[in-house]
PDB file of C-alpha atoms in Angstrom:
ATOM      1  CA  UNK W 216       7.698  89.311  23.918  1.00 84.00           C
ATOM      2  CA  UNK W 217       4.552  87.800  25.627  1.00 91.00           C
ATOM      3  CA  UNK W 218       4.429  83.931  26.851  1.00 93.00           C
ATOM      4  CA  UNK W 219       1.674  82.929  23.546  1.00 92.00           C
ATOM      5  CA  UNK W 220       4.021  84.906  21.112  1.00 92.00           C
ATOM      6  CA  UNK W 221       6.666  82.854  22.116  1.00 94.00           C
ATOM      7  CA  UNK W 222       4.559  79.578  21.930  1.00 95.00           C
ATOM      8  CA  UNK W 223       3.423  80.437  18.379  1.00 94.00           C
ATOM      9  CA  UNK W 224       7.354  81.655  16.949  1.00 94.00           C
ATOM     10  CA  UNK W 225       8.309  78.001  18.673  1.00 96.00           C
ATOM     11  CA  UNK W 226       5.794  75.982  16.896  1.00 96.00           C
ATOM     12  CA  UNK W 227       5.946  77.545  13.912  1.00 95.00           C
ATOM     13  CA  UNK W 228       9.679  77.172  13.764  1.00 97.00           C
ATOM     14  CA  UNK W 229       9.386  73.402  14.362  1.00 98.00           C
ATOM     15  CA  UNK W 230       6.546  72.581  11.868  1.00 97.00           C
ATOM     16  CA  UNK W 231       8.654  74.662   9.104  1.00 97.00           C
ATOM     17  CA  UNK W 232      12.130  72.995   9.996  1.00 97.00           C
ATOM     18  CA  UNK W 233      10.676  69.618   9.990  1.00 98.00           C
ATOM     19  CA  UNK W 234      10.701  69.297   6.424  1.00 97.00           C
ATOM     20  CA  UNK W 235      14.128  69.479   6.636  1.00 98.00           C
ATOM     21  CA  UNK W 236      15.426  66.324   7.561  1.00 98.00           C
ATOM     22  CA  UNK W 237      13.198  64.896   5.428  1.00 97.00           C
ATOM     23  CA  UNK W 238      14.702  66.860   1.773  1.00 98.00           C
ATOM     24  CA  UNK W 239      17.952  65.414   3.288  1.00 98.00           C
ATOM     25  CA  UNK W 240      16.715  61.811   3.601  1.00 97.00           C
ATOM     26  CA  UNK W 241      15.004  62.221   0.150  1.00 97.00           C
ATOM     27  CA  UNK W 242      18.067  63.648  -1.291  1.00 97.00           C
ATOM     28  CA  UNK W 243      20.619  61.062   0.373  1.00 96.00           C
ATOM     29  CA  UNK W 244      18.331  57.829  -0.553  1.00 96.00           C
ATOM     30  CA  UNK W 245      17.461  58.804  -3.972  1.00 96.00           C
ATOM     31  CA  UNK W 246      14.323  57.090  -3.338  1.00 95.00           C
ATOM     32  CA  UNK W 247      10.735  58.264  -1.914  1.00 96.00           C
ATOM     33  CA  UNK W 248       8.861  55.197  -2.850  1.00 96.00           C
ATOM     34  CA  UNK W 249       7.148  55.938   0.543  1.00 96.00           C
ATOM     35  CA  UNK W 250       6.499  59.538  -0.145  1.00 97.00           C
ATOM     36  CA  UNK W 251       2.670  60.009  -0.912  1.00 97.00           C
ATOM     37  CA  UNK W 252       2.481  62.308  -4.023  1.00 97.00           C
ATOM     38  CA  UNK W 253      -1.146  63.336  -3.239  1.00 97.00           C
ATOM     39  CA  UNK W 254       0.130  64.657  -0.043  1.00 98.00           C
ATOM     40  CA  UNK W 255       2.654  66.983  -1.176  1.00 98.00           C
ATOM     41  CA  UNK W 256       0.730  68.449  -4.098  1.00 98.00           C
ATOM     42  CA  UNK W 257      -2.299  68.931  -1.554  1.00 98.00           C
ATOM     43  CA  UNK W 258      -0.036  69.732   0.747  1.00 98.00           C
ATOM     44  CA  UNK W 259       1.783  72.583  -1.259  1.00 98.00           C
ATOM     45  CA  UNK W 260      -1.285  73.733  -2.779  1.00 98.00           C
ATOM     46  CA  UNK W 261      -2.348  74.156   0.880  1.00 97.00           C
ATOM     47  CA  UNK W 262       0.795  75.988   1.625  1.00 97.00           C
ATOM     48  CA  UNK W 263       0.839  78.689  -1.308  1.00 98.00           C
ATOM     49  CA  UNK W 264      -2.918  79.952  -0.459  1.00 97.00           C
ATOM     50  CA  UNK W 265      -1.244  80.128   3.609  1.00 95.00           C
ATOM     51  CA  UNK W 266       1.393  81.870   2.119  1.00 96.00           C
ATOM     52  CA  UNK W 267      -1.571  84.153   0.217  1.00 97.00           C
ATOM     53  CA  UNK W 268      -2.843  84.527   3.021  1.00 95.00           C
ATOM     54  CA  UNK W 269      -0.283  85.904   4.864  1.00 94.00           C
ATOM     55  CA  UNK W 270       0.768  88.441   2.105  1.00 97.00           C
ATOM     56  CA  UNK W 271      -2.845  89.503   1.987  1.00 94.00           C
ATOM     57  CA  UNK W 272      -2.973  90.138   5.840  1.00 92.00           C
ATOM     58  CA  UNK W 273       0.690  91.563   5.823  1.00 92.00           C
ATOM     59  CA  UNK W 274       1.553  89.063   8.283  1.00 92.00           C
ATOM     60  CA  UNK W 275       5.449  88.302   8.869  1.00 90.00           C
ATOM     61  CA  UNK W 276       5.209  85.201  10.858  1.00 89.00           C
ATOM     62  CA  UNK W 277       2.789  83.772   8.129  1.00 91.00           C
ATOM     63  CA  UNK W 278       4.642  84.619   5.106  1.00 94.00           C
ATOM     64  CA  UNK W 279       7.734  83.324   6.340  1.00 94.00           C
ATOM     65  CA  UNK W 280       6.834  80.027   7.951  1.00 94.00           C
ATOM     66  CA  UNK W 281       4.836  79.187   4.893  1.00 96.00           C
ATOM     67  CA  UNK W 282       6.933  80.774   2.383  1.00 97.00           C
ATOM     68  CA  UNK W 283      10.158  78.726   3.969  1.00 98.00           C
ATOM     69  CA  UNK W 284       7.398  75.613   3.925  1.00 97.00           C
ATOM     70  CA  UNK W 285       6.878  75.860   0.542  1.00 98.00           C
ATOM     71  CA  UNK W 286      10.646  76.039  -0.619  1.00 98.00           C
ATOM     72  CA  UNK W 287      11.056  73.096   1.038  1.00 98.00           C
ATOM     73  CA  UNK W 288       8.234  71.040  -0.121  1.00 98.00           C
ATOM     74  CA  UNK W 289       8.546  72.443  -3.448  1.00 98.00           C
ATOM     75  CA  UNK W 290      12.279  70.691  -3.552  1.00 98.00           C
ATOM     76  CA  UNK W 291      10.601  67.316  -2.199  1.00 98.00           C
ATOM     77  CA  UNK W 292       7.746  67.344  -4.480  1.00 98.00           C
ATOM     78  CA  UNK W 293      11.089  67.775  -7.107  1.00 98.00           C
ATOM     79  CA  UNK W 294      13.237  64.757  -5.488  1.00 97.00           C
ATOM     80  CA  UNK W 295       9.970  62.432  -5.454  1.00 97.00           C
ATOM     81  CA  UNK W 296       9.182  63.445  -9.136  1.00 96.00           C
ATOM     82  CA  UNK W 297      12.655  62.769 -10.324  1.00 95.00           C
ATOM     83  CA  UNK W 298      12.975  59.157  -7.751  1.00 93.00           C
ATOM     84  CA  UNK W 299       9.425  57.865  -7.673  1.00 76.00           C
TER      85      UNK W 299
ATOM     86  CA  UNK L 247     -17.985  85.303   5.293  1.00 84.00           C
ATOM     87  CA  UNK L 248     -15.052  87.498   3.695  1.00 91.00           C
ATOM     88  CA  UNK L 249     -12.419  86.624   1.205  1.00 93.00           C
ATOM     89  CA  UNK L 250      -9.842  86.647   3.331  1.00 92.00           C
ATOM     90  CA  UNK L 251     -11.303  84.289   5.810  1.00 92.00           C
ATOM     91  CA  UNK L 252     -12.568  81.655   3.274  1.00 94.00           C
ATOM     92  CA  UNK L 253      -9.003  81.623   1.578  1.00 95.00           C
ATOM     93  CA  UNK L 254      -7.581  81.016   5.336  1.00 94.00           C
ATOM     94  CA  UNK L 255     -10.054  77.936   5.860  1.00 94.00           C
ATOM     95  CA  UNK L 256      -9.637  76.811   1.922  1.00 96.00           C
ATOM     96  CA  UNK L 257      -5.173  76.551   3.218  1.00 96.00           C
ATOM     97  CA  UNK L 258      -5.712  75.155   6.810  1.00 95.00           C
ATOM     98  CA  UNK L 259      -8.568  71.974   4.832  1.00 97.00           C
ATOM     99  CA  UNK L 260      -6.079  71.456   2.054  1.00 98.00           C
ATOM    100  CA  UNK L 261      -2.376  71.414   4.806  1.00 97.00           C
ATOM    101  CA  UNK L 262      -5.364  69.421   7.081  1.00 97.00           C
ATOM    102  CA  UNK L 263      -6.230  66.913   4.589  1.00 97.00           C
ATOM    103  CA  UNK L 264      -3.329  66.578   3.058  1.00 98.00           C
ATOM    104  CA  UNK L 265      -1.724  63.942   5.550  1.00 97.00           C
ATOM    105  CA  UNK L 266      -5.096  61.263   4.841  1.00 98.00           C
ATOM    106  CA  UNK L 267      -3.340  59.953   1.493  1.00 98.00           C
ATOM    107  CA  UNK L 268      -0.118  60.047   3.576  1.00 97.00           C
ATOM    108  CA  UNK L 269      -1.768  58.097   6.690  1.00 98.00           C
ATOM    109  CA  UNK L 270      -3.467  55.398   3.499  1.00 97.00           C
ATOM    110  CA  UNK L 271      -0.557  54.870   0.953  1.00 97.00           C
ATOM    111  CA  UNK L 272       1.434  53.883   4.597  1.00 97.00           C
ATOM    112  CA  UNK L 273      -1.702  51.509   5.758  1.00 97.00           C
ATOM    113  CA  UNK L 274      -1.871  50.109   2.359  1.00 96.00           C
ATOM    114  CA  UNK L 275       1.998  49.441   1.619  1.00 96.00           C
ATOM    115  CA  UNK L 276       2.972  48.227   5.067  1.00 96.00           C
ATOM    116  CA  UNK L 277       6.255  50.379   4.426  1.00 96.00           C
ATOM    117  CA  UNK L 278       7.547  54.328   5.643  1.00 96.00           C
ATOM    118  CA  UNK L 279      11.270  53.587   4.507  1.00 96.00           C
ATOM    119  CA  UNK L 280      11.373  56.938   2.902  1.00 96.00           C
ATOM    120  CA  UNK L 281       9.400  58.738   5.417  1.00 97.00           C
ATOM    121  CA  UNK L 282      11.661  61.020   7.635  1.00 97.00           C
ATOM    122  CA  UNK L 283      11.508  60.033  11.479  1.00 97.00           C
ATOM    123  CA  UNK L 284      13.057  63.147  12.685  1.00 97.00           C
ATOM    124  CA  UNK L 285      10.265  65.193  10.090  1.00 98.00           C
ATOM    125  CA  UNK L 286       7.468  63.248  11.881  1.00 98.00           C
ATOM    126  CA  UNK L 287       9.019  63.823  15.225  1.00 98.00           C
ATOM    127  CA  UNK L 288       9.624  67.334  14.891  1.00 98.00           C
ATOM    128  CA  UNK L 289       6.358  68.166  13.017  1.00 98.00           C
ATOM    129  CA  UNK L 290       3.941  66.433  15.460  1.00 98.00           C
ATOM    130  CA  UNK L 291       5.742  68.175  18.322  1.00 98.00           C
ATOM    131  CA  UNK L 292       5.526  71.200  16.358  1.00 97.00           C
ATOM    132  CA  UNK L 293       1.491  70.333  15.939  1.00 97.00           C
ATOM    133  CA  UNK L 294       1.021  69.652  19.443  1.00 98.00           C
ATOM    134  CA  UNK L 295       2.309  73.425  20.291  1.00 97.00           C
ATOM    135  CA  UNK L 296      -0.024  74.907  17.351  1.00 95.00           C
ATOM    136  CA  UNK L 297      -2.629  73.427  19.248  1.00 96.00           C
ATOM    137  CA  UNK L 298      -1.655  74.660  23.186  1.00 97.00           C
ATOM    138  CA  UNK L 299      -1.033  78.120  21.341  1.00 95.00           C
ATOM    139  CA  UNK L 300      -4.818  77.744  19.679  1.00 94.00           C
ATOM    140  CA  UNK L 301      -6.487  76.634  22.858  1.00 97.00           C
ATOM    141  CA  UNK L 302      -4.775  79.334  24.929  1.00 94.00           C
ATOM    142  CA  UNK L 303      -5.796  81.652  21.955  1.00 92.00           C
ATOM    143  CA  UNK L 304      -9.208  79.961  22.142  1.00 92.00           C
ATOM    144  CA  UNK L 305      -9.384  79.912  18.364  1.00 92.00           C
ATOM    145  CA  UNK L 306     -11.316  77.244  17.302  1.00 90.00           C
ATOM    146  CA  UNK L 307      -9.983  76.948  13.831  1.00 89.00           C
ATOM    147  CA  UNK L 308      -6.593  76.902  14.782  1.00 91.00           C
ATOM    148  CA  UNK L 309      -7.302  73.839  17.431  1.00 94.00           C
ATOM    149  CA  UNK L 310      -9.475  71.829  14.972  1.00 94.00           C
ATOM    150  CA  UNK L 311      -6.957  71.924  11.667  1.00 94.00           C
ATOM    151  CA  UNK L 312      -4.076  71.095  14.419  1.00 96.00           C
ATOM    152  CA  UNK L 313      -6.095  68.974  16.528  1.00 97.00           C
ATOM    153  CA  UNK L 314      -6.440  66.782  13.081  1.00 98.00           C
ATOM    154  CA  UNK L 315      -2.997  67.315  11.977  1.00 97.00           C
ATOM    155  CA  UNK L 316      -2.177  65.842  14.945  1.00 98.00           C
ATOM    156  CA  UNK L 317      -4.668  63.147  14.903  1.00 98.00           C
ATOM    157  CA  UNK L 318      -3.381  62.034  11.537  1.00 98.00           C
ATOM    158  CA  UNK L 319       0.566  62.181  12.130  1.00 98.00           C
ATOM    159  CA  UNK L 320       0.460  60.806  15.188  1.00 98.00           C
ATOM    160  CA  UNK L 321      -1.046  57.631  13.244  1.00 98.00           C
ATOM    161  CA  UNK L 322       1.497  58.202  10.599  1.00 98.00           C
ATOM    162  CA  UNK L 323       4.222  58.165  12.690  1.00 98.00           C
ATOM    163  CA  UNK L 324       3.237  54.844  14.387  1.00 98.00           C
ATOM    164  CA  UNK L 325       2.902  53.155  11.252  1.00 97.00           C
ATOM    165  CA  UNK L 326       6.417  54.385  11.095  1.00 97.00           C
ATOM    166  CA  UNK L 327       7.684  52.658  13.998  1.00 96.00           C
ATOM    167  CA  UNK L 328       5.667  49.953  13.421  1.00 95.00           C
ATOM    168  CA  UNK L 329       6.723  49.091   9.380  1.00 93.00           C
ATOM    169  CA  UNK L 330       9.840  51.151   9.812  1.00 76.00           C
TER     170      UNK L 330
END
């Protein structure tokens, strides 16, 4: 594997585990006060047509980074729903 | 233009944009409580690579929707440490 592939697998596995901690925060506090809602609908939204994208160009990387994206978000978007 | 390429820049405006009512509810409120400090720290590093991988790529939409990502968590994430 090439130097740039390496560079793209590493930033896309950052970016896509970052949402992580923050499910985990959201989840532990029971609150996301903080959260902005208009962010993670435009943000989703934003994700699934990546995700589109991806399937439409049969691209791996693409489909999994924003497919793994998404289930995260999606579960955020949930938590700040049900906590406000 | 294709399809394919307007539904790619339609995903990277919307992920793009999607921080501004982020960056402006945390301006406005003077609080990021429920905002994630490891998510910001991880995702802007994560950023910062999608845009070393787009400039070494030279592909300009990949630097300008990171370059902006960037731009805009990097502000989120001092209003962070600032309002904690």
């Amino acid at each position: 594997m090439d130097f740039i592939t390496i560079l793209g697998l590493l930033a896309a596995t950052l970016t896509t585990l970052s949402f992580l901690p923050q499910l985990l925060k959201t989840w532990q506090s029971k609150s996301a006060k903080d959260v902005s809602f208009i962010m993670l609908i435009t943000f989703n939204l934003g994700v699934f047509i990546w995700l589109i994208y991806g399937i439409y160009l049969q691209a791996l990387p693409i489909i999994l980074a924003n497919g793994v994206t998404l289930f995260f978000n999606i579960i955020i978007l949930w938590l700040k729903i049900k906590y406000r």
